[in-house]
Amino acid sequence: MILSTFIARVADGLPLVASMQEDEQIGRSLSEYQKQAKLLFSKMNQSSPPKLSIATEPYIFHYIIQDGVCFLALCEKSFKMNLAFQYLEDIQQEFASKYGRRVATVSRPYPFIEFDTYLSKAKKTYVDSRQRRHLTGIKSELHDVQRIMVQNIDDVMQRGIAISDLDEKASNLVYNSEKYKRDAKNLNLRSRNAKIAAVTSIVVTFLIYLRFWWFI
Protein backbone atom coordinates (compact mmCIF):
# COMPACT_ATOMS: atom_id res chain seq x y z
CA MET A 1 0.00 0.00 0.00
CA ILE A 2 1.16 3.54 -0.80
CA LEU A 3 0.63 5.64 2.31
CA SER A 4 1.97 9.07 1.33
CA THR A 5 3.57 10.87 -1.57
CA PHE A 6 5.88 13.88 -1.41
CA ILE A 7 7.33 15.97 -4.23
CA ALA A 8 10.11 18.51 -3.68
CA ARG A 9 12.66 20.58 -5.57
CA VAL A 10 16.12 19.08 -5.07
CA ALA A 11 18.10 22.33 -5.27
CA ASP A 12 16.69 23.74 -2.03
CA GLY A 13 14.30 21.07 -0.69
CA LEU A 14 11.25 23.26 -1.35
CA PRO A 15 8.11 21.07 -0.94
CA LEU A 16 5.95 21.22 -4.06
CA VAL A 17 3.22 18.67 -3.30
CA ALA A 18 2.32 16.46 -0.34
CA SER A 19 -0.41 13.83 -0.26
CA MET A 20 -0.92 11.94 2.99
CA GLN A 21 -3.39 9.20 3.83
CA GLU A 22 -4.30 8.67 7.46
CA ASP A 23 -4.55 5.03 8.47
CA GLU A 24 -5.60 3.62 11.85
CA GLN A 25 -3.05 0.82 11.50
CA ILE A 26 -0.15 3.25 11.41
CA GLY A 27 1.57 3.27 14.78
CA ARG A 28 3.06 6.73 14.47
CA SER A 29 1.37 9.82 13.15
CA LEU A 30 2.01 10.44 9.49
CA SER A 31 3.24 13.90 10.45
CA GLU A 32 6.40 12.22 11.77
CA TYR A 33 7.02 10.61 8.40
CA GLN A 34 6.36 13.96 6.78
CA LYS A 35 9.15 15.43 8.95
CA GLN A 36 11.44 12.59 7.87
CA ALA A 37 10.60 13.32 4.22
CA LYS A 38 11.52 17.00 4.69
CA LEU A 39 14.82 16.01 6.32
CA LEU A 40 15.57 13.68 3.43
CA PHE A 41 14.90 16.49 0.96
CA SER A 42 17.24 18.77 2.92
CA LYS A 43 20.09 16.25 2.50
CA MET A 44 19.67 15.87 -1.26
CA ASN A 45 21.67 17.59 -3.95
CA GLN A 46 22.47 17.19 -7.64
CA SER A 47 24.83 14.29 -6.84
CA SER A 48 22.22 12.23 -4.98
CA PRO A 49 21.41 8.76 -6.39
CA PRO A 50 18.59 8.98 -8.97
CA LYS A 51 16.79 6.06 -7.29
CA LEU A 52 16.93 4.93 -3.67
CA SER A 53 14.93 3.06 -1.03
CA ILE A 54 15.20 4.06 2.64
CA ALA A 55 13.77 1.84 5.39
CA THR A 56 11.93 3.58 8.22
CA GLU A 57 10.38 0.90 10.39
CA PRO A 58 7.88 -0.48 9.77
CA TYR A 59 7.62 1.20 6.36
CA ILE A 60 9.94 2.20 3.55
CA PHE A 61 10.54 5.30 1.45
CA HIS A 62 11.15 4.93 -2.28
CA TYR A 63 12.20 7.89 -4.38
CA ILE A 64 13.31 8.92 -7.85
CA ILE A 65 14.91 12.17 -8.98
CA GLN A 66 14.21 13.55 -12.42
CA ASP A 67 14.89 17.03 -13.84
CA GLY A 68 15.80 18.43 -10.43
CA VAL A 69 12.62 17.19 -8.74
CA CYS A 70 12.37 14.37 -6.18
CA PHE A 71 9.29 12.13 -6.10
CA LEU A 72 9.11 10.20 -2.83
CA ALA A 73 6.55 7.64 -1.65
CA LEU A 74 6.06 6.10 1.79
CA CYS A 75 4.94 2.48 1.34
CA GLU A 76 4.33 -0.66 3.31
CA LYS A 77 7.30 -3.00 3.02
CA SER A 78 5.04 -5.68 1.55
CA PHE A 79 4.24 -3.42 -1.41
CA LYS A 80 6.31 -4.56 -4.38
CA MET A 81 9.31 -2.38 -5.09
CA ASN A 82 8.88 -2.49 -8.86
CA LEU A 83 5.31 -1.21 -8.54
CA ALA A 84 6.41 1.57 -6.19
CA PHE A 85 8.96 2.81 -8.72
CA GLN A 86 6.48 2.44 -11.57
CA TYR A 87 4.05 4.61 -9.58
CA LEU A 88 6.76 7.23 -9.03
CA GLU A 89 7.67 7.26 -12.71
CA ASP A 90 4.02 7.63 -13.71
CA ILE A 91 3.43 10.61 -11.44
CA GLN A 92 6.77 12.11 -12.52
CA GLN A 93 5.69 12.08 -16.16
CA GLU A 94 2.30 13.62 -15.36
CA PHE A 95 3.85 16.24 -13.05
CA ALA A 96 6.47 17.19 -15.64
CA SER A 97 3.86 17.62 -18.37
CA LYS A 98 1.80 19.99 -16.18
CA TYR A 99 4.33 21.90 -14.09
CA GLY A 100 7.81 21.08 -15.39
CA ARG A 101 8.52 24.57 -16.73
CA ARG A 102 7.29 26.29 -13.57
CA VAL A 103 9.29 24.32 -10.99
CA ALA A 104 12.33 26.60 -11.11
CA THR A 105 10.28 29.79 -10.75
CA VAL A 106 8.14 29.05 -7.66
CA SER A 107 9.23 30.28 -4.22
CA ARG A 108 6.41 29.34 -1.84
CA PRO A 109 5.83 25.83 -0.41
CA TYR A 110 3.21 23.59 -2.01
CA PRO A 111 2.46 25.71 -5.10
CA PHE A 112 1.07 22.69 -6.98
CA ILE A 113 -1.16 21.28 -4.25
CA GLU A 114 -3.93 20.68 -6.79
CA PHE A 115 -1.80 17.81 -8.14
CA ASP A 116 -3.03 15.85 -5.12
CA THR A 117 -6.14 14.97 -7.13
CA TYR A 118 -4.04 13.08 -9.65
CA LEU A 119 -1.99 11.45 -6.86
CA SER A 120 -5.14 10.13 -5.21
CA LYS A 121 -6.34 8.55 -8.44
CA ALA A 122 -2.91 7.08 -9.18
CA LYS A 123 -2.62 5.57 -5.70
CA LYS A 124 -6.03 3.90 -6.04
CA THR A 125 -4.93 2.40 -9.35
CA TYR A 126 -1.81 0.89 -7.80
CA VAL A 127 -3.50 -0.23 -4.59
CA ASP A 128 -6.48 -1.95 -6.20
CA SER A 129 -5.66 -5.66 -6.32
CA ARG A 130 -6.99 -6.25 -9.83
CA GLN A 131 -5.26 -3.21 -11.27
CA ARG A 132 -2.08 -4.17 -9.43
CA ARG A 133 -2.03 -7.66 -10.95
CA HIS A 134 -2.55 -6.10 -14.39
CA LEU A 135 0.32 -3.65 -13.85
CA THR A 136 2.58 -6.39 -12.53
CA GLY A 137 1.98 -8.56 -15.57
CA ILE A 138 2.59 -5.77 -18.08
CA LYS A 139 5.25 -3.54 -16.53
CA SER A 140 7.26 -5.50 -13.99
CA GLU A 141 9.70 -6.71 -16.62
CA LEU A 142 10.49 -3.10 -17.55
CA HIS A 143 12.02 -2.19 -14.20
CA ASP A 144 15.23 -3.62 -12.82
CA VAL A 145 15.10 -3.00 -9.06
CA GLN A 146 17.78 -5.51 -8.12
CA ARG A 147 20.57 -2.91 -8.08
CA ILE A 148 18.65 -0.24 -6.16
CA MET A 149 20.37 0.41 -2.86
CA VAL A 150 18.32 0.16 0.35
CA GLN A 151 19.53 2.41 3.17
CA ASN A 152 18.28 2.61 6.76
CA ILE A 153 16.70 5.90 7.84
CA ASP A 154 18.85 6.00 11.01
CA ASP A 155 22.03 5.94 8.94
CA VAL A 156 20.83 8.92 6.98
CA MET A 157 19.37 10.94 9.86
CA GLN A 158 21.31 10.18 13.04
CA ARG A 159 24.75 9.72 11.55
CA GLY A 160 24.41 12.71 9.28
CA ILE A 161 25.20 10.86 6.06
CA ALA A 162 24.42 12.97 3.04
CA ILE A 163 22.34 11.07 0.51
CA SER A 164 24.85 12.00 -2.17
CA ASP A 165 27.47 9.98 -0.24
CA LEU A 166 25.42 6.80 -0.51
CA ASP A 167 25.97 6.55 -4.25
CA GLU A 168 29.73 6.79 -3.72
CA LYS A 169 29.62 4.06 -1.07
CA ALA A 170 27.60 1.82 -3.36
CA SER A 171 30.10 2.45 -6.18
CA ASN A 172 33.00 1.64 -3.87
CA LEU A 173 31.27 -1.58 -2.83
CA VAL A 174 30.88 -2.62 -6.46
CA TYR A 175 34.50 -1.64 -7.23
CA ASN A 176 35.86 -3.63 -4.26
CA SER A 177 33.74 -6.61 -5.25
CA GLU A 178 35.07 -6.52 -8.81
CA LYS A 179 38.63 -6.09 -7.51
CA TYR A 180 38.21 -9.14 -5.26
CA LYS A 181 36.99 -11.17 -8.23
CA ARG A 182 39.98 -10.08 -10.33
CA ASP A 183 42.45 -10.85 -7.51
CA ALA A 184 40.88 -14.26 -6.94
CA LYS A 185 41.04 -15.02 -10.67
CA ASN A 186 44.70 -13.99 -10.84
CA LEU A 187 45.50 -16.06 -7.76
CA ASN A 188 43.83 -19.11 -9.25
CA LEU A 189 45.70 -18.55 -12.52
CA ARG A 190 49.05 -18.30 -10.73
CA SER A 191 48.24 -21.38 -8.70
CA ARG A 192 47.37 -23.33 -11.85
CA ASN A 193 50.55 -22.16 -13.60
CA ALA A 194 52.60 -23.21 -10.57
CA LYS A 195 51.04 -26.68 -10.65
CA ILE A 196 51.76 -27.01 -14.39
CA ALA A 197 55.35 -25.93 -13.84
CA ALA A 198 55.76 -28.46 -11.03
CA VAL A 199 54.35 -31.31 -13.12
CA THR A 200 56.52 -30.31 -16.08
CA SER A 201 59.60 -30.27 -13.86
CA ILE A 202 58.82 -33.75 -12.54
CA VAL A 203 58.29 -35.13 -16.04
CA VAL A 204 61.56 -33.61 -17.33
CA THR A 205 63.46 -34.94 -14.33
CA PHE A 206 61.99 -38.39 -14.89
CA LEU A 207 62.95 -38.34 -18.59
CA ILE A 208 66.51 -37.28 -17.74
CA TYR A 209 66.67 -40.07 -15.18
CA LEU A 210 65.58 -42.61 -17.78
CA ARG A 211 68.06 -41.26 -20.32
CA PHE A 212 71.10 -41.40 -18.13
CA TRP A 213 70.29 -44.36 -15.93
CA TRP A 214 68.74 -46.96 -18.21
CA PHE A 215 70.63 -46.23 -21.40
CA ILE A 216 74.16 -45.99 -20.05
Tab-separated table of C-alpha atoms in Angstrom:
chain	number	residue	atom	x	y	z
A	1	MET	CA	0.000	0.000	0.000
A	2	ILE	CA	1.156	3.535	-0.805
A	3	LEU	CA	0.634	5.641	2.306
A	4	SER	CA	1.967	9.065	1.327
A	5	THR	CA	3.574	10.873	-1.570
A	6	PHE	CA	5.880	13.876	-1.412
A	7	ILE	CA	7.329	15.971	-4.228
A	8	ALA	CA	10.114	18.512	-3.681
A	9	ARG	CA	12.663	20.578	-5.573
A	10	VAL	CA	16.118	19.084	-5.070
A	11	ALA	CA	18.097	22.328	-5.270
A	12	ASP	CA	16.686	23.736	-2.030
A	13	GLY	CA	14.303	21.072	-0.686
A	14	LEU	CA	11.247	23.258	-1.352
A	15	PRO	CA	8.111	21.066	-0.943
A	16	LEU	CA	5.945	21.224	-4.060
A	17	VAL	CA	3.216	18.667	-3.298
A	18	ALA	CA	2.316	16.458	-0.338
A	19	SER	CA	-0.410	13.829	-0.260
A	20	MET	CA	-0.920	11.942	2.994
A	21	GLN	CA	-3.391	9.202	3.832
A	22	GLU	CA	-4.295	8.673	7.457
A	23	ASP	CA	-4.552	5.032	8.469
A	24	GLU	CA	-5.598	3.622	11.847
A	25	GLN	CA	-3.055	0.820	11.502
A	26	ILE	CA	-0.145	3.252	11.408
A	27	GLY	CA	1.568	3.267	14.779
A	28	ARG	CA	3.064	6.735	14.466
A	29	SER	CA	1.371	9.816	13.152
A	30	LEU	CA	2.011	10.440	9.486
A	31	SER	CA	3.242	13.898	10.447
A	32	GLU	CA	6.400	12.224	11.770
A	33	TYR	CA	7.020	10.614	8.402
A	34	GLN	CA	6.362	13.963	6.776
A	35	LYS	CA	9.147	15.427	8.946
A	36	GLN	CA	11.440	12.588	7.868
A	37	ALA	CA	10.601	13.316	4.224
A	38	LYS	CA	11.520	16.995	4.691
A	39	LEU	CA	14.816	16.009	6.324
A	40	LEU	CA	15.565	13.680	3.432
A	41	PHE	CA	14.902	16.486	0.964
A	42	SER	CA	17.236	18.766	2.916
A	43	LYS	CA	20.085	16.246	2.497
A	44	MET	CA	19.670	15.869	-1.258
A	45	ASN	CA	21.674	17.588	-3.947
A	46	GLN	CA	22.465	17.185	-7.638
A	47	SER	CA	24.830	14.295	-6.842
A	48	SER	CA	22.219	12.231	-4.978
A	49	PRO	CA	21.414	8.765	-6.392
A	50	PRO	CA	18.593	8.981	-8.967
A	51	LYS	CA	16.793	6.060	-7.288
A	52	LEU	CA	16.929	4.933	-3.674
A	53	SER	CA	14.930	3.061	-1.029
A	54	ILE	CA	15.195	4.061	2.635
A	55	ALA	CA	13.773	1.844	5.386
A	56	THR	CA	11.932	3.577	8.218
A	57	GLU	CA	10.376	0.896	10.386
A	58	PRO	CA	7.878	-0.480	9.767
A	59	TYR	CA	7.625	1.205	6.364
A	60	ILE	CA	9.938	2.199	3.546
A	61	PHE	CA	10.540	5.303	1.452
A	62	HIS	CA	11.153	4.933	-2.280
A	63	TYR	CA	12.198	7.894	-4.382
A	64	ILE	CA	13.306	8.916	-7.854
A	65	ILE	CA	14.914	12.170	-8.975
A	66	GLN	CA	14.209	13.548	-12.421
A	67	ASP	CA	14.890	17.032	-13.840
A	68	GLY	CA	15.799	18.426	-10.428
A	69	VAL	CA	12.618	17.190	-8.737
A	70	CYS	CA	12.370	14.365	-6.183
A	71	PHE	CA	9.286	12.133	-6.095
A	72	LEU	CA	9.105	10.203	-2.831
A	73	ALA	CA	6.548	7.638	-1.649
A	74	LEU	CA	6.064	6.098	1.792
A	75	CYS	CA	4.943	2.485	1.342
A	76	GLU	CA	4.325	-0.661	3.311
A	77	LYS	CA	7.296	-3.002	3.021
A	78	SER	CA	5.040	-5.676	1.547
A	79	PHE	CA	4.244	-3.420	-1.408
A	80	LYS	CA	6.307	-4.557	-4.380
A	81	MET	CA	9.305	-2.379	-5.095
A	82	ASN	CA	8.885	-2.487	-8.858
A	83	LEU	CA	5.310	-1.214	-8.545
A	84	ALA	CA	6.409	1.566	-6.191
A	85	PHE	CA	8.959	2.807	-8.716
A	86	GLN	CA	6.478	2.442	-11.567
A	87	TYR	CA	4.053	4.607	-9.576
A	88	LEU	CA	6.759	7.227	-9.028
A	89	GLU	CA	7.665	7.262	-12.713
A	90	ASP	CA	4.020	7.626	-13.706
A	91	ILE	CA	3.428	10.611	-11.436
A	92	GLN	CA	6.769	12.112	-12.522
A	93	GLN	CA	5.691	12.082	-16.160
A	94	GLU	CA	2.301	13.624	-15.357
A	95	PHE	CA	3.847	16.242	-13.053
A	96	ALA	CA	6.471	17.187	-15.641
A	97	SER	CA	3.861	17.617	-18.366
A	98	LYS	CA	1.804	19.986	-16.183
A	99	TYR	CA	4.331	21.896	-14.088
A	100	GLY	CA	7.808	21.082	-15.388
A	101	ARG	CA	8.520	24.569	-16.733
A	102	ARG	CA	7.292	26.286	-13.567
A	103	VAL	CA	9.290	24.316	-10.989
A	104	ALA	CA	12.333	26.598	-11.107
A	105	THR	CA	10.276	29.785	-10.746
A	106	VAL	CA	8.139	29.049	-7.659
A	107	SER	CA	9.233	30.283	-4.223
A	108	ARG	CA	6.411	29.341	-1.844
A	109	PRO	CA	5.829	25.829	-0.412
A	110	TYR	CA	3.208	23.593	-2.014
A	111	PRO	CA	2.459	25.710	-5.096
A	112	PHE	CA	1.074	22.689	-6.976
A	113	ILE	CA	-1.157	21.285	-4.246
A	114	GLU	CA	-3.933	20.676	-6.790
A	115	PHE	CA	-1.802	17.811	-8.138
A	116	ASP	CA	-3.035	15.852	-5.116
A	117	THR	CA	-6.145	14.974	-7.133
A	118	TYR	CA	-4.040	13.080	-9.653
A	119	LEU	CA	-1.993	11.446	-6.859
A	120	SER	CA	-5.145	10.133	-5.209
A	121	LYS	CA	-6.336	8.548	-8.443
A	122	ALA	CA	-2.908	7.082	-9.183
A	123	LYS	CA	-2.621	5.567	-5.698
A	124	LYS	CA	-6.026	3.903	-6.043
A	125	THR	CA	-4.931	2.400	-9.354
A	126	TYR	CA	-1.814	0.885	-7.805
A	127	VAL	CA	-3.496	-0.233	-4.586
A	128	ASP	CA	-6.485	-1.947	-6.204
A	129	SER	CA	-5.660	-5.656	-6.318
A	130	ARG	CA	-6.986	-6.253	-9.831
A	131	GLN	CA	-5.265	-3.215	-11.272
A	132	ARG	CA	-2.081	-4.172	-9.429
A	133	ARG	CA	-2.031	-7.656	-10.955
A	134	HIS	CA	-2.547	-6.104	-14.386
A	135	LEU	CA	0.321	-3.647	-13.853
A	136	THR	CA	2.580	-6.388	-12.529
A	137	GLY	CA	1.983	-8.558	-15.574
A	138	ILE	CA	2.593	-5.775	-18.078
A	139	LYS	CA	5.247	-3.540	-16.530
A	140	SER	CA	7.265	-5.500	-13.990
A	141	GLU	CA	9.704	-6.711	-16.624
A	142	LEU	CA	10.492	-3.100	-17.548
A	143	HIS	CA	12.018	-2.189	-14.203
A	144	ASP	CA	15.228	-3.619	-12.818
A	145	VAL	CA	15.096	-3.003	-9.058
A	146	GLN	CA	17.783	-5.513	-8.123
A	147	ARG	CA	20.569	-2.915	-8.083
A	148	ILE	CA	18.651	-0.239	-6.158
A	149	MET	CA	20.374	0.406	-2.865
A	150	VAL	CA	18.324	0.160	0.347
A	151	GLN	CA	19.529	2.409	3.168
A	152	ASN	CA	18.281	2.613	6.758
A	153	ILE	CA	16.701	5.900	7.838
A	154	ASP	CA	18.853	5.998	11.011
A	155	ASP	CA	22.033	5.940	8.937
A	156	VAL	CA	20.829	8.923	6.979
A	157	MET	CA	19.370	10.937	9.855
A	158	GLN	CA	21.307	10.184	13.035
A	159	ARG	CA	24.753	9.720	11.547
A	160	GLY	CA	24.406	12.711	9.284
A	161	ILE	CA	25.199	10.856	6.061
A	162	ALA	CA	24.416	12.973	3.036
A	163	ILE	CA	22.341	11.072	0.510
A	164	SER	CA	24.847	11.999	-2.169
A	165	ASP	CA	27.471	9.978	-0.243
A	166	LEU	CA	25.422	6.798	-0.508
A	167	ASP	CA	25.968	6.555	-4.250
A	168	GLU	CA	29.730	6.792	-3.725
A	169	LYS	CA	29.616	4.064	-1.073
A	170	ALA	CA	27.605	1.823	-3.360
A	171	SER	CA	30.097	2.451	-6.181
A	172	ASN	CA	32.997	1.635	-3.865
A	173	LEU	CA	31.274	-1.576	-2.831
A	174	VAL	CA	30.878	-2.620	-6.458
A	175	TYR	CA	34.504	-1.645	-7.225
A	176	ASN	CA	35.857	-3.628	-4.265
A	177	SER	CA	33.740	-6.614	-5.246
A	178	GLU	CA	35.075	-6.523	-8.809
A	179	LYS	CA	38.634	-6.087	-7.507
A	180	TYR	CA	38.208	-9.139	-5.263
A	181	LYS	CA	36.988	-11.169	-8.231
A	182	ARG	CA	39.982	-10.076	-10.325
A	183	ASP	CA	42.447	-10.850	-7.513
A	184	ALA	CA	40.878	-14.256	-6.944
A	185	LYS	CA	41.037	-15.018	-10.672
A	186	ASN	CA	44.702	-13.986	-10.840
A	187	LEU	CA	45.502	-16.060	-7.764
A	188	ASN	CA	43.826	-19.109	-9.253
A	189	LEU	CA	45.703	-18.552	-12.516
A	190	ARG	CA	49.054	-18.297	-10.725
A	191	SER	CA	48.238	-21.379	-8.700
A	192	ARG	CA	47.373	-23.330	-11.849
A	193	ASN	CA	50.555	-22.162	-13.601
A	194	ALA	CA	52.599	-23.213	-10.572
A	195	LYS	CA	51.039	-26.684	-10.653
A	196	ILE	CA	51.756	-27.007	-14.392
A	197	ALA	CA	55.350	-25.928	-13.838
A	198	ALA	CA	55.761	-28.456	-11.028
A	199	VAL	CA	54.346	-31.312	-13.119
A	200	THR	CA	56.522	-30.312	-16.077
A	201	SER	CA	59.604	-30.274	-13.859
A	202	ILE	CA	58.817	-33.746	-12.543
A	203	VAL	CA	58.285	-35.130	-16.043
A	204	VAL	CA	61.561	-33.612	-17.326
A	205	THR	CA	63.459	-34.943	-14.331
A	206	PHE	CA	61.991	-38.391	-14.889
A	207	LEU	CA	62.948	-38.345	-18.586
A	208	ILE	CA	66.514	-37.276	-17.742
A	209	TYR	CA	66.669	-40.067	-15.183
A	210	LEU	CA	65.581	-42.611	-17.777
A	211	ARG	CA	68.063	-41.256	-20.318
A	212	PHE	CA	71.105	-41.396	-18.134
A	213	TRP	CA	70.294	-44.360	-15.934
A	214	TRP	CA	68.736	-46.957	-18.206
A	215	PHE	CA	70.634	-46.234	-21.402
A	216	ILE	CA	74.165	-45.994	-20.048
